[in-house]
């Protein structure tokens, strides 16, 4: 089957269920004063514990998009995320950009990854965030064929690049409103994740999470997980393709 035929078949298979197979959740339409807080690239010793402590102190929940390379290496830390009541989602078997693979290979790999992560978490995994947010229409069709929904973001803490805390907070919080999704990280992908993203930036992840939550609450907003936000709202679906 050609790549074009595969995409056409995949799109037709999920169109009725998804209302548009090639779109990602980028926000939540909700009347509740809350935003979605998400963390990528973990778990990672040191950083994940600091993030979990900050969330626990604030009584807040979040969604963790984990890498299977990390889940395998740091199983007790992965279990700590679950035991503290946070939502588990898939970020990939590793951190390689999916746009470098054929859609059929993406589909097959995600089927296996979803099963492995669901078994490890003890619950069905619903959400997938492509590494770097990268995905072509064929990639997103493969994601849906694997029974996953792509979830991206509208805000970021800039914790993946050199910046001051004031700059990070401004990027995450200025003009924020209910239902937005914030991207943060509790890990930094590296060679064990089959990529080279350079050195991790010097940032206290726990302190940053505390500052973000304080800033949200000053605006009358509370952080929550994606699944919890959607219990009181509807997904905002957008076509966003990044190579």
PDB file of C-alpha atoms in Angstrom:
ATOM      1  CA  UNK A   1       0.000   0.000   0.000  1.00  0.00           C
ATOM      2  CA  UNK A   2       1.388   3.412  -0.940  1.00  0.00           C
ATOM      3  CA  UNK A   3       1.877   6.177   1.629  1.00  0.00           C
ATOM      4  CA  UNK A   4      -0.942   8.179   0.017  1.00  0.00           C
ATOM      5  CA  UNK A   5      -3.302   5.195   0.105  1.00  0.00           C
ATOM      6  CA  UNK A   6      -2.414   4.554   3.740  1.00  0.00           C
ATOM      7  CA  UNK A   7      -3.223   8.130   4.736  1.00  0.00           C
ATOM      8  CA  UNK A   8      -6.523   8.053   2.814  1.00  0.00           C
ATOM      9  CA  UNK A   9      -7.520   4.778   4.471  1.00  0.00           C
ATOM     10  CA  UNK A  10      -6.483   6.010   7.926  1.00  0.00           C
ATOM     11  CA  UNK A  11      -8.367   9.284   7.539  1.00  0.00           C
ATOM     12  CA  UNK A  12     -11.531   7.501   6.415  1.00  0.00           C
ATOM     13  CA  UNK A  13     -11.307   5.015   9.290  1.00  0.00           C
ATOM     14  CA  UNK A  14     -11.253   7.676  12.007  1.00  0.00           C
ATOM     15  CA  UNK A  15     -13.195  10.543  10.450  1.00  0.00           C
ATOM     16  CA  UNK A  16     -16.579   9.749  11.978  1.00  0.00           C
ATOM     17  CA  UNK A  17     -15.174   9.183  15.457  1.00  0.00           C
ATOM     18  CA  UNK A  18     -12.805  12.129  15.547  1.00  0.00           C
ATOM     19  CA  UNK A  19     -14.755  14.736  13.648  1.00  0.00           C
ATOM     20  CA  UNK A  20     -11.548  15.290  11.682  1.00  0.00           C
ATOM     21  CA  UNK A  21      -8.697  12.813  12.051  1.00  0.00           C
ATOM     22  CA  UNK A  22      -5.752  15.100  11.491  1.00  0.00           C
ATOM     23  CA  UNK A  23      -6.335  17.555  14.314  1.00  0.00           C
ATOM     24  CA  UNK A  24      -4.746  17.842  17.752  1.00  0.00           C
ATOM     25  CA  UNK A  25      -6.182  18.992  21.060  1.00  0.00           C
ATOM     26  CA  UNK A  26      -4.654  22.420  21.624  1.00  0.00           C
ATOM     27  CA  UNK A  27      -6.947  23.768  24.368  1.00  0.00           C
ATOM     28  CA  UNK A  28     -10.143  23.003  26.299  1.00  0.00           C
ATOM     29  CA  UNK A  29     -13.331  24.998  25.912  1.00  0.00           C
ATOM     30  CA  UNK A  30     -14.516  25.334  29.500  1.00  0.00           C
ATOM     31  CA  UNK A  31     -16.355  27.637  31.891  1.00  0.00           C
ATOM     32  CA  UNK A  32     -14.275  26.432  34.815  1.00  0.00           C
ATOM     33  CA  UNK A  33     -11.375  28.682  35.946  1.00  0.00           C
ATOM     34  CA  UNK A  34      -8.611  26.189  35.222  1.00  0.00           C
ATOM     35  CA  UNK A  35      -5.757  25.531  32.814  1.00  0.00           C
ATOM     36  CA  UNK A  36      -4.021  22.305  31.834  1.00  0.00           C
ATOM     37  CA  UNK A  37      -0.477  21.784  33.125  1.00  0.00           C
ATOM     38  CA  UNK A  38       1.647  19.234  31.233  1.00  0.00           C
ATOM     39  CA  UNK A  39       5.193  17.897  31.578  1.00  0.00           C
ATOM     40  CA  UNK A  40       7.307  16.255  28.865  1.00  0.00           C
ATOM     41  CA  UNK A  41      10.484  14.161  28.556  1.00  0.00           C
ATOM     42  CA  UNK A  42      10.474  12.479  31.969  1.00  0.00           C
ATOM     43  CA  UNK A  43      10.739  10.901  34.310  1.00  0.00           C
ATOM     44  CA  UNK A  44      14.180  12.171  35.299  1.00  0.00           C
ATOM     45  CA  UNK A  45      15.856  11.844  38.713  1.00  0.00           C
ATOM     46  CA  UNK A  46      16.056  15.165  40.523  1.00  0.00           C
ATOM     47  CA  UNK A  47      13.756  17.111  38.253  1.00  0.00           C
ATOM     48  CA  UNK A  48      10.670  14.896  38.490  1.00  0.00           C
ATOM     49  CA  UNK A  49      10.826  14.710  42.285  1.00  0.00           C
ATOM     50  CA  UNK A  50      11.077  18.509  42.471  1.00  0.00           C
ATOM     51  CA  UNK A  51       8.069  18.905  40.159  1.00  0.00           C
ATOM     52  CA  UNK A  52       6.046  16.345  42.117  1.00  0.00           C
ATOM     53  CA  UNK A  53       6.849  18.094  45.420  1.00  0.00           C
ATOM     54  CA  UNK A  54       5.754  21.460  44.011  1.00  0.00           C
ATOM     55  CA  UNK A  55       2.499  19.984  42.690  1.00  0.00           C
ATOM     56  CA  UNK A  56       1.816  18.188  45.981  1.00  0.00           C
ATOM     57  CA  UNK A  57       2.416  21.331  48.036  1.00  0.00           C
ATOM     58  CA  UNK A  58      -0.083  23.170  45.836  1.00  0.00           C
ATOM     59  CA  UNK A  59      -2.602  20.321  45.783  1.00  0.00           C
ATOM     60  CA  UNK A  60      -2.445  20.402  41.983  1.00  0.00           C
ATOM     61  CA  UNK A  61      -2.648  17.682  39.339  1.00  0.00           C
ATOM     62  CA  UNK A  62      -1.008  17.535  35.915  1.00  0.00           C
ATOM     63  CA  UNK A  63      -0.518  15.324  32.856  1.00  0.00           C
ATOM     64  CA  UNK A  64       2.915  13.754  32.355  1.00  0.00           C
ATOM     65  CA  UNK A  65       3.876  12.870  28.779  1.00  0.00           C
ATOM     66  CA  UNK A  66       6.542  10.254  29.445  1.00  0.00           C
ATOM     67  CA  UNK A  67       9.181   8.553  27.297  1.00  0.00           C
ATOM     68  CA  UNK A  68       9.345   4.764  27.436  1.00  0.00           C
ATOM     69  CA  UNK A  69      13.139   5.002  27.473  1.00  0.00           C
ATOM     70  CA  UNK A  70      12.743   6.825  30.800  1.00  0.00           C
ATOM     71  CA  UNK A  71       9.931   4.654  32.182  1.00  0.00           C
ATOM     72  CA  UNK A  72      12.140   1.588  31.731  1.00  0.00           C
ATOM     73  CA  UNK A  73      15.190   3.172  33.382  1.00  0.00           C
ATOM     74  CA  UNK A  74      13.370   4.973  36.208  1.00  0.00           C
ATOM     75  CA  UNK A  75      10.419   2.721  37.040  1.00  0.00           C
ATOM     76  CA  UNK A  76      10.114   3.741  40.750  1.00  0.00           C
ATOM     77  CA  UNK A  77       9.992   7.406  39.724  1.00  0.00           C
ATOM     78  CA  UNK A  78       7.353   6.616  37.117  1.00  0.00           C
ATOM     79  CA  UNK A  79       5.323   4.827  39.787  1.00  0.00           C
ATOM     80  CA  UNK A  80       5.635   7.887  42.044  1.00  0.00           C
ATOM     81  CA  UNK A  81       3.935  10.018  39.386  1.00  0.00           C
ATOM     82  CA  UNK A  82       1.034   7.569  39.316  1.00  0.00           C
ATOM     83  CA  UNK A  83       0.811   7.173  43.087  1.00  0.00           C
ATOM     84  CA  UNK A  84       0.399  10.932  43.479  1.00  0.00           C
ATOM     85  CA  UNK A  85      -2.639  10.890  41.218  1.00  0.00           C
ATOM     86  CA  UNK A  86      -1.280  12.473  38.060  1.00  0.00           C
ATOM     87  CA  UNK A  87      -2.355  11.532  34.557  1.00  0.00           C
ATOM     88  CA  UNK A  88       0.006   9.479  32.392  1.00  0.00           C
ATOM     89  CA  UNK A  89       0.277  10.099  28.659  1.00  0.00           C
ATOM     90  CA  UNK A  90       2.693   8.967  25.949  1.00  0.00           C
ATOM     91  CA  UNK A  91       5.479  11.107  24.506  1.00  0.00           C
ATOM     92  CA  UNK A  92       7.116   8.289  22.573  1.00  0.00           C
ATOM     93  CA  UNK A  93       9.163   5.117  22.744  1.00  0.00           C
ATOM     94  CA  UNK A  94      12.093   7.530  22.524  1.00  0.00           C
ATOM     95  CA  UNK A  95      12.448  11.182  21.497  1.00  0.00           C
ATOM     96  CA  UNK A  96      13.106  10.839  17.792  1.00  0.00           C
ATOM     97  CA  UNK A  97      11.117  13.099  15.490  1.00  0.00           C
ATOM     98  CA  UNK A  98       8.278  11.064  13.932  1.00  0.00           C
ATOM     99  CA  UNK A  99       8.347  12.955  10.656  1.00  0.00           C
ATOM    100  CA  UNK A 100      11.439  10.957   9.740  1.00  0.00           C
ATOM    101  CA  UNK A 101       9.439   7.716   9.647  1.00  0.00           C
ATOM    102  CA  UNK A 102       6.815   6.297   7.305  1.00  0.00           C
ATOM    103  CA  UNK A 103       3.269   6.559   8.649  1.00  0.00           C
ATOM    104  CA  UNK A 104       2.918   2.766   8.736  1.00  0.00           C
ATOM    105  CA  UNK A 105       5.995   2.517  10.951  1.00  0.00           C
ATOM    106  CA  UNK A 106       4.656   5.272  13.217  1.00  0.00           C
ATOM    107  CA  UNK A 107       1.364   3.399  13.501  1.00  0.00           C
ATOM    108  CA  UNK A 108       3.033   0.078  14.361  1.00  0.00           C
ATOM    109  CA  UNK A 109       5.418   1.678  16.847  1.00  0.00           C
ATOM    110  CA  UNK A 110       2.681   3.588  18.624  1.00  0.00           C
ATOM    111  CA  UNK A 111       0.477   0.524  18.950  1.00  0.00           C
ATOM    112  CA  UNK A 112       3.292  -1.235  20.781  1.00  0.00           C
ATOM    113  CA  UNK A 113       4.234   1.828  22.837  1.00  0.00           C
ATOM    114  CA  UNK A 114       0.640   2.451  23.905  1.00  0.00           C
ATOM    115  CA  UNK A 115       0.268  -1.148  25.043  1.00  0.00           C
ATOM    116  CA  UNK A 116       3.534  -1.095  26.973  1.00  0.00           C
ATOM    117  CA  UNK A 117       2.755   2.180  28.709  1.00  0.00           C
ATOM    118  CA  UNK A 118      -0.832   1.182  29.512  1.00  0.00           C
ATOM    119  CA  UNK A 119       0.447  -2.036  31.087  1.00  0.00           C
ATOM    120  CA  UNK A 120       3.061  -0.146  33.114  1.00  0.00           C
ATOM    121  CA  UNK A 121       0.567   2.514  34.244  1.00  0.00           C
ATOM    122  CA  UNK A 122      -2.273   0.103  34.933  1.00  0.00           C
ATOM    123  CA  UNK A 123      -4.697   2.252  32.965  1.00  0.00           C
ATOM    124  CA  UNK A 124      -5.550   2.937  29.342  1.00  0.00           C
ATOM    125  CA  UNK A 125      -3.389   5.667  27.830  1.00  0.00           C
ATOM    126  CA  UNK A 126      -5.384   8.185  25.776  1.00  0.00           C
ATOM    127  CA  UNK A 127      -3.067  11.063  24.886  1.00  0.00           C
ATOM    128  CA  UNK A 128       0.054  11.302  22.777  1.00  0.00           C
ATOM    129  CA  UNK A 129       2.309  14.295  22.246  1.00  0.00           C
ATOM    130  CA  UNK A 130       4.744  13.876  19.342  1.00  0.00           C
ATOM    131  CA  UNK A 131       8.367  14.700  20.197  1.00  0.00           C
ATOM    132  CA  UNK A 132       9.009  18.363  19.342  1.00  0.00           C
ATOM    133  CA  UNK A 133       5.296  18.603  18.498  1.00  0.00           C
ATOM    134  CA  UNK A 134       6.299  17.425  15.024  1.00  0.00           C
ATOM    135  CA  UNK A 135       3.812  15.660  12.773  1.00  0.00           C
ATOM    136  CA  UNK A 136       2.669  15.689   9.174  1.00  0.00           C
ATOM    137  CA  UNK A 137      -0.900  14.807   8.126  1.00  0.00           C
ATOM    138  CA  UNK A 138       0.256  11.223   7.567  1.00  0.00           C
ATOM    139  CA  UNK A 139       1.770  11.148  11.064  1.00  0.00           C
ATOM    140  CA  UNK A 140      -1.449  12.323  12.680  1.00  0.00           C
ATOM    141  CA  UNK A 141      -3.482   9.776  10.735  1.00  0.00           C
ATOM    142  CA  UNK A 142      -1.175   7.054  12.062  1.00  0.00           C
ATOM    143  CA  UNK A 143      -1.554   8.390  15.618  1.00  0.00           C
ATOM    144  CA  UNK A 144      -5.345   8.134  15.392  1.00  0.00           C
ATOM    145  CA  UNK A 145      -5.152   4.679  13.828  1.00  0.00           C
ATOM    146  CA  UNK A 146      -3.162   3.628  16.896  1.00  0.00           C
ATOM    147  CA  UNK A 147      -6.080   4.683  19.111  1.00  0.00           C
ATOM    148  CA  UNK A 148      -4.394   7.808  20.457  1.00  0.00           C
ATOM    149  CA  UNK A 149      -5.311  11.489  20.340  1.00  0.00           C
ATOM    150  CA  UNK A 150      -2.570  14.014  19.700  1.00  0.00           C
ATOM    151  CA  UNK A 151      -2.388  16.737  22.355  1.00  0.00           C
ATOM    152  CA  UNK A 152      -0.228  19.807  21.818  1.00  0.00           C
ATOM    153  CA  UNK A 153      -0.128  23.115  23.712  1.00  0.00           C
ATOM    154  CA  UNK A 154      -0.721  26.838  23.498  1.00  0.00           C
ATOM    155  CA  UNK A 155       1.634  28.058  26.234  1.00  0.00           C
ATOM    156  CA  UNK A 156       5.171  27.127  27.285  1.00  0.00           C
ATOM    157  CA  UNK A 157       7.405  27.851  30.263  1.00  0.00           C
ATOM    158  CA  UNK A 158      10.519  28.089  28.066  1.00  0.00           C
ATOM    159  CA  UNK A 159      12.184  25.664  30.489  1.00  0.00           C
ATOM    160  CA  UNK A 160      13.869  23.925  27.546  1.00  0.00           C
ATOM    161  CA  UNK A 161      15.995  26.945  26.609  1.00  0.00           C
ATOM    162  CA  UNK A 162      18.148  29.570  28.339  1.00  0.00           C
ATOM    163  CA  UNK A 163      15.920  32.292  29.790  1.00  0.00           C
ATOM    164  CA  UNK A 164      15.345  34.159  33.029  1.00  0.00           C
ATOM    165  CA  UNK A 165      12.590  33.133  35.405  1.00  0.00           C
ATOM    166  CA  UNK A 166      10.788  36.402  34.646  1.00  0.00           C
ATOM    167  CA  UNK A 167      10.895  35.599  30.927  1.00  0.00           C
ATOM    168  CA  UNK A 168       9.624  32.080  31.548  1.00  0.00           C
ATOM    169  CA  UNK A 169       6.755  33.295  33.684  1.00  0.00           C
ATOM    170  CA  UNK A 170       5.783  35.963  31.171  1.00  0.00           C
ATOM    171  CA  UNK A 171       5.800  33.416  28.348  1.00  0.00           C
ATOM    172  CA  UNK A 172       3.573  31.058  30.324  1.00  0.00           C
ATOM    173  CA  UNK A 173       1.197  33.489  31.998  1.00  0.00           C
ATOM    174  CA  UNK A 174       0.798  36.836  30.222  1.00  0.00           C
ATOM    175  CA  UNK A 175      -2.781  37.036  28.944  1.00  0.00           C
ATOM    176  CA  UNK A 176      -3.559  33.422  29.838  1.00  0.00           C
ATOM    177  CA  UNK A 177      -7.201  32.363  30.073  1.00  0.00           C
ATOM    178  CA  UNK A 178      -9.227  29.307  31.072  1.00  0.00           C
ATOM    179  CA  UNK A 179      -8.721  26.141  29.089  1.00  0.00           C
ATOM    180  CA  UNK A 180      -5.220  26.820  27.788  1.00  0.00           C
ATOM    181  CA  UNK A 181      -2.583  24.064  27.843  1.00  0.00           C
ATOM    182  CA  UNK A 182       0.841  24.860  29.295  1.00  0.00           C
ATOM    183  CA  UNK A 183       3.924  22.937  28.183  1.00  0.00           C
ATOM    184  CA  UNK A 184       6.650  22.323  30.772  1.00  0.00           C
ATOM    185  CA  UNK A 185       9.313  19.643  31.196  1.00  0.00           C
ATOM    186  CA  UNK A 186      10.407  17.375  34.024  1.00  0.00           C
ATOM    187  CA  UNK A 187      13.201  15.887  31.890  1.00  0.00           C
ATOM    188  CA  UNK A 188      15.621  16.707  29.090  1.00  0.00           C
ATOM    189  CA  UNK A 189      15.969  14.280  26.178  1.00  0.00           C
ATOM    190  CA  UNK A 190      19.451  12.961  25.429  1.00  0.00           C
ATOM    191  CA  UNK A 191      21.412  10.106  23.946  1.00  0.00           C
ATOM    192  CA  UNK A 192      19.577   7.440  25.944  1.00  0.00           C
ATOM    193  CA  UNK A 193      16.432   8.733  24.212  1.00  0.00           C
ATOM    194  CA  UNK A 194      18.193   8.407  20.810  1.00  0.00           C
ATOM    195  CA  UNK A 195      18.600  12.169  20.273  1.00  0.00           C
ATOM    196  CA  UNK A 196      21.124  14.880  21.044  1.00  0.00           C
ATOM    197  CA  UNK A 197      19.320  17.980  22.252  1.00  0.00           C
ATOM    198  CA  UNK A 198      22.429  19.495  23.792  1.00  0.00           C
ATOM    199  CA  UNK A 199      22.964  20.328  27.476  1.00  0.00           C
ATOM    200  CA  UNK A 200      19.973  20.862  29.724  1.00  0.00           C
ATOM    201  CA  UNK A 201      19.322  24.509  30.641  1.00  0.00           C
ATOM    202  CA  UNK A 202      20.084  25.604  34.175  1.00  0.00           C
ATOM    203  CA  UNK A 203      16.623  25.880  35.703  1.00  0.00           C
ATOM    204  CA  UNK A 204      15.137  24.859  39.051  1.00  0.00           C
ATOM    205  CA  UNK A 205      12.081  22.951  37.807  1.00  0.00           C
ATOM    206  CA  UNK A 206      10.458  22.807  41.233  1.00  0.00           C
ATOM    207  CA  UNK A 207      10.787  26.544  41.819  1.00  0.00           C
ATOM    208  CA  UNK A 208       9.468  27.293  38.333  1.00  0.00           C
ATOM    209  CA  UNK A 209       6.395  25.118  38.874  1.00  0.00           C
ATOM    210  CA  UNK A 210       5.687  26.865  42.172  1.00  0.00           C
ATOM    211  CA  UNK A 211       5.979  30.274  40.532  1.00  0.00           C
ATOM    212  CA  UNK A 212       3.712  29.258  37.657  1.00  0.00           C
ATOM    213  CA  UNK A 213       1.050  27.902  40.008  1.00  0.00           C
ATOM    214  CA  UNK A 214       1.234  31.018  42.201  1.00  0.00           C
ATOM    215  CA  UNK A 215       0.895  33.165  39.085  1.00  0.00           C
ATOM    216  CA  UNK A 216      -2.099  31.198  37.895  1.00  0.00           C
ATOM    217  CA  UNK A 217      -3.824  31.492  41.247  1.00  0.00           C
ATOM    218  CA  UNK A 218      -3.189  35.225  41.329  1.00  0.00           C
ATOM    219  CA  UNK A 219      -5.237  35.298  38.114  1.00  0.00           C
ATOM    220  CA  UNK A 220      -7.995  33.159  39.635  1.00  0.00           C
ATOM    221  CA  UNK A 221      -6.952  30.041  37.733  1.00  0.00           C
ATOM    222  CA  UNK A 222      -6.087  26.524  38.907  1.00  0.00           C
ATOM    223  CA  UNK A 223      -3.882  23.918  37.184  1.00  0.00           C
ATOM    224  CA  UNK A 224      -5.279  20.492  36.374  1.00  0.00           C
ATOM    225  CA  UNK A 225      -4.719  17.494  34.093  1.00  0.00           C
ATOM    226  CA  UNK A 226      -5.997  17.263  30.544  1.00  0.00           C
ATOM    227  CA  UNK A 227      -8.377  14.421  31.332  1.00  0.00           C
ATOM    228  CA  UNK A 228      -9.864  16.272  34.298  1.00  0.00           C
ATOM    229  CA  UNK A 229     -10.286  19.492  32.309  1.00  0.00           C
ATOM    230  CA  UNK A 230     -12.199  17.608  29.621  1.00  0.00           C
ATOM    231  CA  UNK A 231     -14.645  16.270  32.200  1.00  0.00           C
ATOM    232  CA  UNK A 232     -15.971  19.808  32.430  1.00  0.00           C
ATOM    233  CA  UNK A 233     -15.273  21.028  28.921  1.00  0.00           C
ATOM    234  CA  UNK A 234     -14.814  20.190  25.253  1.00  0.00           C
ATOM    235  CA  UNK A 235     -11.597  19.778  23.300  1.00  0.00           C
ATOM    236  CA  UNK A 236     -10.464  22.541  20.975  1.00  0.00           C
ATOM    237  CA  UNK A 237      -9.120  20.726  17.905  1.00  0.00           C
ATOM    238  CA  UNK A 238      -6.665  22.384  15.551  1.00  0.00           C
ATOM    239  CA  UNK A 239      -4.662  21.282  12.520  1.00  0.00           C
ATOM    240  CA  UNK A 240      -1.070  22.153  13.373  1.00  0.00           C
ATOM    241  CA  UNK A 241       1.617  20.405  11.358  1.00  0.00           C
ATOM    242  CA  UNK A 242       5.300  20.884  12.197  1.00  0.00           C
ATOM    243  CA  UNK A 243       8.034  19.129  10.274  1.00  0.00           C
TER     244      UNK A 243
END
